[in-house]
mmCIF file of C-alpha atoms in Angstrom:
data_model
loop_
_atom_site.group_PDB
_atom_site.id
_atom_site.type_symbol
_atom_site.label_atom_id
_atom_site.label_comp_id
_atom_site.label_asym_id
_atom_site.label_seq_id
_atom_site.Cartn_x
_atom_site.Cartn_y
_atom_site.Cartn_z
ATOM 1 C CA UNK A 1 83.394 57.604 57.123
ATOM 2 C CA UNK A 2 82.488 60.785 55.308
ATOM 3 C CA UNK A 3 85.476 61.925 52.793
ATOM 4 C CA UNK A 4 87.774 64.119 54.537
ATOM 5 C CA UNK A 5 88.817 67.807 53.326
ATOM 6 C CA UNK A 6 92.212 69.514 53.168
ATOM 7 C CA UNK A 7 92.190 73.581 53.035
ATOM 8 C CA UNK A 8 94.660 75.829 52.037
ATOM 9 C CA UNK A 9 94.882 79.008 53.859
ATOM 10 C CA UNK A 10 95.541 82.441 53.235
ATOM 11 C CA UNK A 11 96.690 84.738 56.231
ATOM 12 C CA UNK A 12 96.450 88.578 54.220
ATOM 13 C CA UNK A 13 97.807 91.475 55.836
ATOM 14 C CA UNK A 14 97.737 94.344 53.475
ATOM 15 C CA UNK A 15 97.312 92.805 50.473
ATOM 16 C CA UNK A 16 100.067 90.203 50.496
ATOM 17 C CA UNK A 17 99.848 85.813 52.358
ATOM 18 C CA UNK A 18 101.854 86.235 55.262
ATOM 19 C CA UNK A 19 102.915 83.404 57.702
ATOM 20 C CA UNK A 20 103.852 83.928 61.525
ATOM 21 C CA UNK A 21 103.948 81.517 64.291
ATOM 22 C CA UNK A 22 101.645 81.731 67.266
ATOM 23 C CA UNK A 23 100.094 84.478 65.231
ATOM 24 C CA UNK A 24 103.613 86.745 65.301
ATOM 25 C CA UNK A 25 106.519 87.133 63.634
ATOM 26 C CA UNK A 26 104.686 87.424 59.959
ATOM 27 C CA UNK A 27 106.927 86.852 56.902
ATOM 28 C CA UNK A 28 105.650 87.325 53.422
ATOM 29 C CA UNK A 29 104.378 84.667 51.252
ATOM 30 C CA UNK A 30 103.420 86.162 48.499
ATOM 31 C CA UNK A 31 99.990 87.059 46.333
ATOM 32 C CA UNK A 32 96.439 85.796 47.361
ATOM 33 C CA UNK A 33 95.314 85.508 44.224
ATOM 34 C CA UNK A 34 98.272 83.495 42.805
ATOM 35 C CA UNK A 35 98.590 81.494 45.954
ATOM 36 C CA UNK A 36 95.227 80.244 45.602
ATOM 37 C CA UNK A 37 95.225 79.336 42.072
ATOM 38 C CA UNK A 38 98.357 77.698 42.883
ATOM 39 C CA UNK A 39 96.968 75.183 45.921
ATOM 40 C CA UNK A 40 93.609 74.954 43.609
ATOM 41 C CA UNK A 41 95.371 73.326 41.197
ATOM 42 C CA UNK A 42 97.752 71.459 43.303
ATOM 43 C CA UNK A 43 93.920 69.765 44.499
ATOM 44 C CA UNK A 44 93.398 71.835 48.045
ATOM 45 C CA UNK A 45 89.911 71.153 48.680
ATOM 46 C CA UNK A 46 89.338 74.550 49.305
ATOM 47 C CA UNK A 47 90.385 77.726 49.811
ATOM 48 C CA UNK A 48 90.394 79.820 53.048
ATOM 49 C CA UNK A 49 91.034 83.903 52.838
ATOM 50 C CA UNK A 50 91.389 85.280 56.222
ATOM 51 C CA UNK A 51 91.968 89.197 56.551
ATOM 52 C CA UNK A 52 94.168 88.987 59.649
ATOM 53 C CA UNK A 53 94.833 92.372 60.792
ATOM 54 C CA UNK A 54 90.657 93.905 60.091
ATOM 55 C CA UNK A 55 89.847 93.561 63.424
ATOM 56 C CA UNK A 56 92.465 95.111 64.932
ATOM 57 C CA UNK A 57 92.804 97.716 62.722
ATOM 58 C CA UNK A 58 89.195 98.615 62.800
ATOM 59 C CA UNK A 59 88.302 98.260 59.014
ATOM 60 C CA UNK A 60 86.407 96.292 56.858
ATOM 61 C CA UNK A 61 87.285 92.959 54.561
ATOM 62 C CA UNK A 62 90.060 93.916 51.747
ATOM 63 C CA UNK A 63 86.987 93.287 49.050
ATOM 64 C CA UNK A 64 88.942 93.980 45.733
ATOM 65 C CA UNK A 65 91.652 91.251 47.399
ATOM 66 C CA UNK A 66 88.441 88.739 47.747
ATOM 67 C CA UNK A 67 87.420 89.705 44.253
ATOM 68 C CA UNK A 68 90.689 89.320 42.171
ATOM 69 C CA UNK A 69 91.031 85.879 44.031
ATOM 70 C CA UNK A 70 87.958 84.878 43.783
ATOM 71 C CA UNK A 71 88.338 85.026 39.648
ATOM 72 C CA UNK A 72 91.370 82.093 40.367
ATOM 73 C CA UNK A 73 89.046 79.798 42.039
ATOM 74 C CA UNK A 74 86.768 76.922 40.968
ATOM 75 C CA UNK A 75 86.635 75.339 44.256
ATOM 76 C CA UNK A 76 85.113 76.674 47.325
ATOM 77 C CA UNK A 77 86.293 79.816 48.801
ATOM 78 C CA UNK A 78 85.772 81.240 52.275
ATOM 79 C CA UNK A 79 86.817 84.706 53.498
ATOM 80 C CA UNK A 80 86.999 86.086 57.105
ATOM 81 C CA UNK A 81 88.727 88.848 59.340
ATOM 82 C CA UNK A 82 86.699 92.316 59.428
ATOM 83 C CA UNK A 83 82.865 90.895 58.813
ATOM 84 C CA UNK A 84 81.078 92.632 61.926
ATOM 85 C CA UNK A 85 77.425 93.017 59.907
ATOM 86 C CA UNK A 86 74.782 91.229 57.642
ATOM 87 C CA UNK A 87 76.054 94.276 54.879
ATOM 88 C CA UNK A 88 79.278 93.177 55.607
ATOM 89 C CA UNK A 89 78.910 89.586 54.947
ATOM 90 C CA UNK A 90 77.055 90.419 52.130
ATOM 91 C CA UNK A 91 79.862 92.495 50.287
ATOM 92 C CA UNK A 92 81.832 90.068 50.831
ATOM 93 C CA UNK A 93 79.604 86.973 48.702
ATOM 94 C CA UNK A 94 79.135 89.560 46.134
ATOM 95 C CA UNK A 95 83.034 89.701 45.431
ATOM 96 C CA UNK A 96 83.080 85.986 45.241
ATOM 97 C CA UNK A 97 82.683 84.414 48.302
ATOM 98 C CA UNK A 98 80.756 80.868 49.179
ATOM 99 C CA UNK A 99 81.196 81.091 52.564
ATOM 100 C CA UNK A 100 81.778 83.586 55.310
ATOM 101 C CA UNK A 101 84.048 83.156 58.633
ATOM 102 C CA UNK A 102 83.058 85.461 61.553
ATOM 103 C CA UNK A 103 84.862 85.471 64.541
ATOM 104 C CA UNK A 104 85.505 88.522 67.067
ATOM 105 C CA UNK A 105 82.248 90.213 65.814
ATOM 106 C CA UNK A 106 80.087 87.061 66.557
ATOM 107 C CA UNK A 107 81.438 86.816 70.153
ATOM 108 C CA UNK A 108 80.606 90.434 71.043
ATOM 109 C CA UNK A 109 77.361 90.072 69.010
ATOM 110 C CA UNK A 110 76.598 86.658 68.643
ATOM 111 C CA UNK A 111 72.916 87.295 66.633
ATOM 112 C CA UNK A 112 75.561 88.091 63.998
ATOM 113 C CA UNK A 113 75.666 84.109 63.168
ATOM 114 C CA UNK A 114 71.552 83.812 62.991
ATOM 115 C CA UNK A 115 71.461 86.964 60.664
ATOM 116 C CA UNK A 116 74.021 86.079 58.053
ATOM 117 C CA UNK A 117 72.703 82.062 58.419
ATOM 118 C CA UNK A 118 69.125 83.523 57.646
ATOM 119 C CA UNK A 119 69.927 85.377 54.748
ATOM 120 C CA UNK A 120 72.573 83.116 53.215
ATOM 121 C CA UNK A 121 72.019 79.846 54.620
ATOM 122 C CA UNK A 122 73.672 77.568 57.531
ATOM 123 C CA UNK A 123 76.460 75.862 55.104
ATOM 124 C CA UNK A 124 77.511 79.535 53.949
ATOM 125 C CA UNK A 125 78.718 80.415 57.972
ATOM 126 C CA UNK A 126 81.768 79.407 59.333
ATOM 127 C CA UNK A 127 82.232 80.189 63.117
ATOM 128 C CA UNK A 128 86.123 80.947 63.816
ATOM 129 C CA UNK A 129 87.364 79.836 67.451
ATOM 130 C CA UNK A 130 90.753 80.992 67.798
ATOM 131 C CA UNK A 131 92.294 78.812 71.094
ATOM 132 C CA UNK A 132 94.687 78.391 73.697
ATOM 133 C CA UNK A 133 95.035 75.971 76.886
ATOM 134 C CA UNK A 134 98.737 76.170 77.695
ATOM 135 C CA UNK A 135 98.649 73.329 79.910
ATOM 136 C CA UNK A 136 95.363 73.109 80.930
ATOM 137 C CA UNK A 137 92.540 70.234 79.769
ATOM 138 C CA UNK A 138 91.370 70.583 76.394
ATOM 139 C CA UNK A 139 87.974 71.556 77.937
ATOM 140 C CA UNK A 140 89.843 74.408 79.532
ATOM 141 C CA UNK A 141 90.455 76.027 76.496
ATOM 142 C CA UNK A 142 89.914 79.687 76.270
ATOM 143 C CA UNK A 143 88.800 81.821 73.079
ATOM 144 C CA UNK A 144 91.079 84.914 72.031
ATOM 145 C CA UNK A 145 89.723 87.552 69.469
ATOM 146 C CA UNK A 146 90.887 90.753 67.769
ATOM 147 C CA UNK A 147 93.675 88.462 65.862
ATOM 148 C CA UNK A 148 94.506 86.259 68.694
ATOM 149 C CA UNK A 149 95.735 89.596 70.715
ATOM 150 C CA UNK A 150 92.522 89.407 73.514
ATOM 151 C CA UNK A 151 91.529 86.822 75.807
ATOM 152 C CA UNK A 152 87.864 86.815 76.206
ATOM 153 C CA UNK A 153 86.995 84.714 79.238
ATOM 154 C CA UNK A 154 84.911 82.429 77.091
ATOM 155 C CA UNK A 155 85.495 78.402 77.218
ATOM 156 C CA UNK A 156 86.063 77.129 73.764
ATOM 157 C CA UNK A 157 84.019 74.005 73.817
ATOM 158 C CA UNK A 158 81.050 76.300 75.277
ATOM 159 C CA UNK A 159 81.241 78.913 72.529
ATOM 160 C CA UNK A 160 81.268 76.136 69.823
ATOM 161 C CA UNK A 161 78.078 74.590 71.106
ATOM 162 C CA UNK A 162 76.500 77.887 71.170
ATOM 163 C CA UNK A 163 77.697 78.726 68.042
ATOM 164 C CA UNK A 164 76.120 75.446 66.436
ATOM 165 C CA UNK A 165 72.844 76.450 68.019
ATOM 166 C CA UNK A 166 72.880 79.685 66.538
ATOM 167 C CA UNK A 167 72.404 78.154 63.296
ATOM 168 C CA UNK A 168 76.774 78.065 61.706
ATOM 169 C CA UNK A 169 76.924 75.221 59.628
ATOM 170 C CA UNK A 170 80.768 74.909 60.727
ATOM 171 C CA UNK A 171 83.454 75.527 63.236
ATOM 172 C CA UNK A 172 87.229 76.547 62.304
ATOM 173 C CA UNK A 173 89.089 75.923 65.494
ATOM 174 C CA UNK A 174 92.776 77.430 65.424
ATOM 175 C CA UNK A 175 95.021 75.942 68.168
ATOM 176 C CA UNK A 176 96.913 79.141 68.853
ATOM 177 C CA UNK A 177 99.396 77.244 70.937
ATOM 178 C CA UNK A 178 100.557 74.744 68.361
ATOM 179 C CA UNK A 179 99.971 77.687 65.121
ATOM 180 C CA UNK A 180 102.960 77.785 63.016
ATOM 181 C CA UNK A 181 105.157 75.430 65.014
ATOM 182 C CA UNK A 182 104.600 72.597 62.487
ATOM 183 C CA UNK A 183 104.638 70.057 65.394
ATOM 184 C CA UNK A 184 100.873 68.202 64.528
ATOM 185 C CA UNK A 185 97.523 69.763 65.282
ATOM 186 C CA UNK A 186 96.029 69.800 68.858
ATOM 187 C CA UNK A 187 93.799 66.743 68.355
ATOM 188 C CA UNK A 188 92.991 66.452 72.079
ATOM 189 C CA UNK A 189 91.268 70.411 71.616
ATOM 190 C CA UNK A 190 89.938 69.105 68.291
ATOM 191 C CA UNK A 191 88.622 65.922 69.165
ATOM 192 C CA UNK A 192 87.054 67.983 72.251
ATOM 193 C CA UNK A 193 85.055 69.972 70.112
ATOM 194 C CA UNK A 194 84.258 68.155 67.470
ATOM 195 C CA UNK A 195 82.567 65.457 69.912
ATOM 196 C CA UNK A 196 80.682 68.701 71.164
ATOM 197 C CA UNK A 197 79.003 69.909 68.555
ATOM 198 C CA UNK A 198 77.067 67.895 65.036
ATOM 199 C CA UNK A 199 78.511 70.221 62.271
ATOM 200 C CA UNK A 200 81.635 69.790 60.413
ATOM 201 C CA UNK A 201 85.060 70.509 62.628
ATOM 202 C CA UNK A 202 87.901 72.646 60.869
ATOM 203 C CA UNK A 203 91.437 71.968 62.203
ATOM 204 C CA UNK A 204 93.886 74.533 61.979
ATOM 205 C CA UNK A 205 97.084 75.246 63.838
ATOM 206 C CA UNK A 206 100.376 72.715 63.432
ATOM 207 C CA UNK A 207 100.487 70.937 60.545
ATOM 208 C CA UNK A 208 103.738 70.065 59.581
ATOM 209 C CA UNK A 209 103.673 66.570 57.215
ATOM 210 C CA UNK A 210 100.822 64.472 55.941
ATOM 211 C CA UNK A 211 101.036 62.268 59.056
ATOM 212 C CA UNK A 212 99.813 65.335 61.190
ATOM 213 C CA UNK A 213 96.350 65.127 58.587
ATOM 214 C CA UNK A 214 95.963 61.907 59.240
ATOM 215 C CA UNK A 215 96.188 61.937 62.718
ATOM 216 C CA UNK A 216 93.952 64.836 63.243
ATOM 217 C CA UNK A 217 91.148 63.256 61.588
ATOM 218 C CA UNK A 218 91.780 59.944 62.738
ATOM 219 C CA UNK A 219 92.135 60.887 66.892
ATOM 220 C CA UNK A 220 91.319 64.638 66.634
ATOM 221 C CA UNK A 221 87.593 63.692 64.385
ATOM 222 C CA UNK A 222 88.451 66.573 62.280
ATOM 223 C CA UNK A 223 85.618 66.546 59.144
ATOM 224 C CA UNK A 224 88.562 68.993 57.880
ATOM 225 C CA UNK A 225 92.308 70.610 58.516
ATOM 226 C CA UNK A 226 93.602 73.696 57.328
ATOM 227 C CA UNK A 227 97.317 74.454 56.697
ATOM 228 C CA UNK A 228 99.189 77.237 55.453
ATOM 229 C CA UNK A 229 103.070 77.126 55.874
ATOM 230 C CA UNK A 230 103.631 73.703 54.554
ATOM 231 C CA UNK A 231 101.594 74.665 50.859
ATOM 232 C CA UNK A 232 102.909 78.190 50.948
ATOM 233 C CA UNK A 233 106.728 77.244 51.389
ATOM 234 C CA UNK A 234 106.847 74.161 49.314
ATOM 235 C CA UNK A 235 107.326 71.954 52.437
ATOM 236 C CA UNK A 236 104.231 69.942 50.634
ATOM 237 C CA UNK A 237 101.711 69.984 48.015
ATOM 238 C CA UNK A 238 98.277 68.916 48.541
ATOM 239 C CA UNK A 239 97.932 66.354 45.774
ATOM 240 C CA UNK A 240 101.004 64.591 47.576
ATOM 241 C CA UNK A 241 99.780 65.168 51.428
ATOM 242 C CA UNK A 242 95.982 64.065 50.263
ATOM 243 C CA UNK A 243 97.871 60.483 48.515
ATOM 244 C CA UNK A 244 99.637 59.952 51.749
ATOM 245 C CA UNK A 245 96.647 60.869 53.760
ATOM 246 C CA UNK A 246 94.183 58.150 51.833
ATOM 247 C CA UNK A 247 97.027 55.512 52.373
ATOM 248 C CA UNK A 248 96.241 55.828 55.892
ATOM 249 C CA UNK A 249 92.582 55.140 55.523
ATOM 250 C CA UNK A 250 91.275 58.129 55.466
ATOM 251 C CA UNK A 251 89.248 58.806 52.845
ATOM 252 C CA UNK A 252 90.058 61.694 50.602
ATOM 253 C CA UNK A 253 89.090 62.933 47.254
ATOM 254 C CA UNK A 254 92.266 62.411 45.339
ATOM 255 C CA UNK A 255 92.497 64.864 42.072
ATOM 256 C CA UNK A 256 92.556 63.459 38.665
#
């Protein structure tokens, strides 16, 4: 089994980590740039940036954010919310980016995911899926954009699979019903995906304790699981959750 990846993640709304459940009620969490130096050293894997108001507001990425975080980091660092174009994309590796997560702007235009793959390569695109199924199947699921606000008709597991052809190198699926409520990830959604598609699965949505990690890779076949809450708030660190996670037989890369 390949080793498995824990991500810290950073929800920005002007300027400042914020934290919401089912992608409301936002509460501030402090600065990016701190935040991620912070879970760096604490041995996050990597680091996830996501600008979660761009779309909505109609406005690009928050570049000098990306840049003065990007000085923090010597692990890799993704950065989404507001890409809609190759320039776009591009402005946003030259502040310090290694990879790029595209979401509402690859569902209206999905040629967006071959363009930016073609220029930067396959590993540097991330395809964002942000979920729900209330209480339908896992294969039910249906993508929301624009921040989680619109529902888009589209079937999750579909959109992944057409993503992956498209040439993204991986897919960050959100479960938008279990987001924030610290309650475990939605490893029947996950494990739906992630059997649909070759590249690398991100889980994100849920994660409340170390167990929740090692249950979404285990019976979700997660390659990799995002949190937010839990490093933010002090509820964990990921030094600690990756230890816990390994004893579990998972296998982790464990920081010196």
């Amino acid at each position: 089994m390949l080793t498995r990846r824990v991500i810290a993640c950073l929800d920005v709304k002007d300027g400042r980590v914020v934290k919401g459940v089912q992608f409301v009620d936002l509460v501030d969490a402090g600065d990016p740039a701190e935040l991620a130096a912070r879970h760096a050293l604490a041995g996050a894997d990597e680091i996830v940036l996501l600008d979660i108001t761009a779309t909505h507001e109609g406005r690009g990425t928050l570049i000098e954010t990306v840049r003065r975080t990007a000085r923090r980091l010597f692990i890799p660092f993704t950065v989404g919310g507001g890409i809609r174009t190759l320039d776009d994309a591009t402005a946003v590796f030259d502040a310090g980016a290694d990879k790029v997560s595209v979401n509402s702007a690859a569902l209206t235009r999905p040629e967006l995911i071959d363009e930016i793959g073609s220029r930067f390569g396959a590993q540097a695109v991330i395809v964002a899926i942000d979920a729900r199924r209330g209480d339908k199947s896992p294969e039910e699921a249906e993508v929301f954009v624009a921040g989680g606000r619109k529902p888009t008709g589209r079937n999750a597991v579909e959109w992944a699979r057409e993503a992956e052809q498209r040439g993204a190198g991986e897919i960050l699926l959100t479960s938008m019903d279990s987001d924030g409520m610290r309650n475990g990830f939605d490893c029947a959604l996950t494990a739906a995906v992630s059997q649909a598609v070759q590249i690398p699965v991100i889980a994100s949505g849920g994660a409340g304790s170390a167990a929740h990690f090692s249950q979404v890779f285990l019976e979700g076949k997660a390659d990799a699981a995002l949190a937010a809450s839990i490093f933010h708030f002090g509820i964990a660190d990921a030094r600690a959750l990756k230890e816990e996670v390994a004893r579990a037989d998972v296998p982790m890369r464990l920081p010196c």
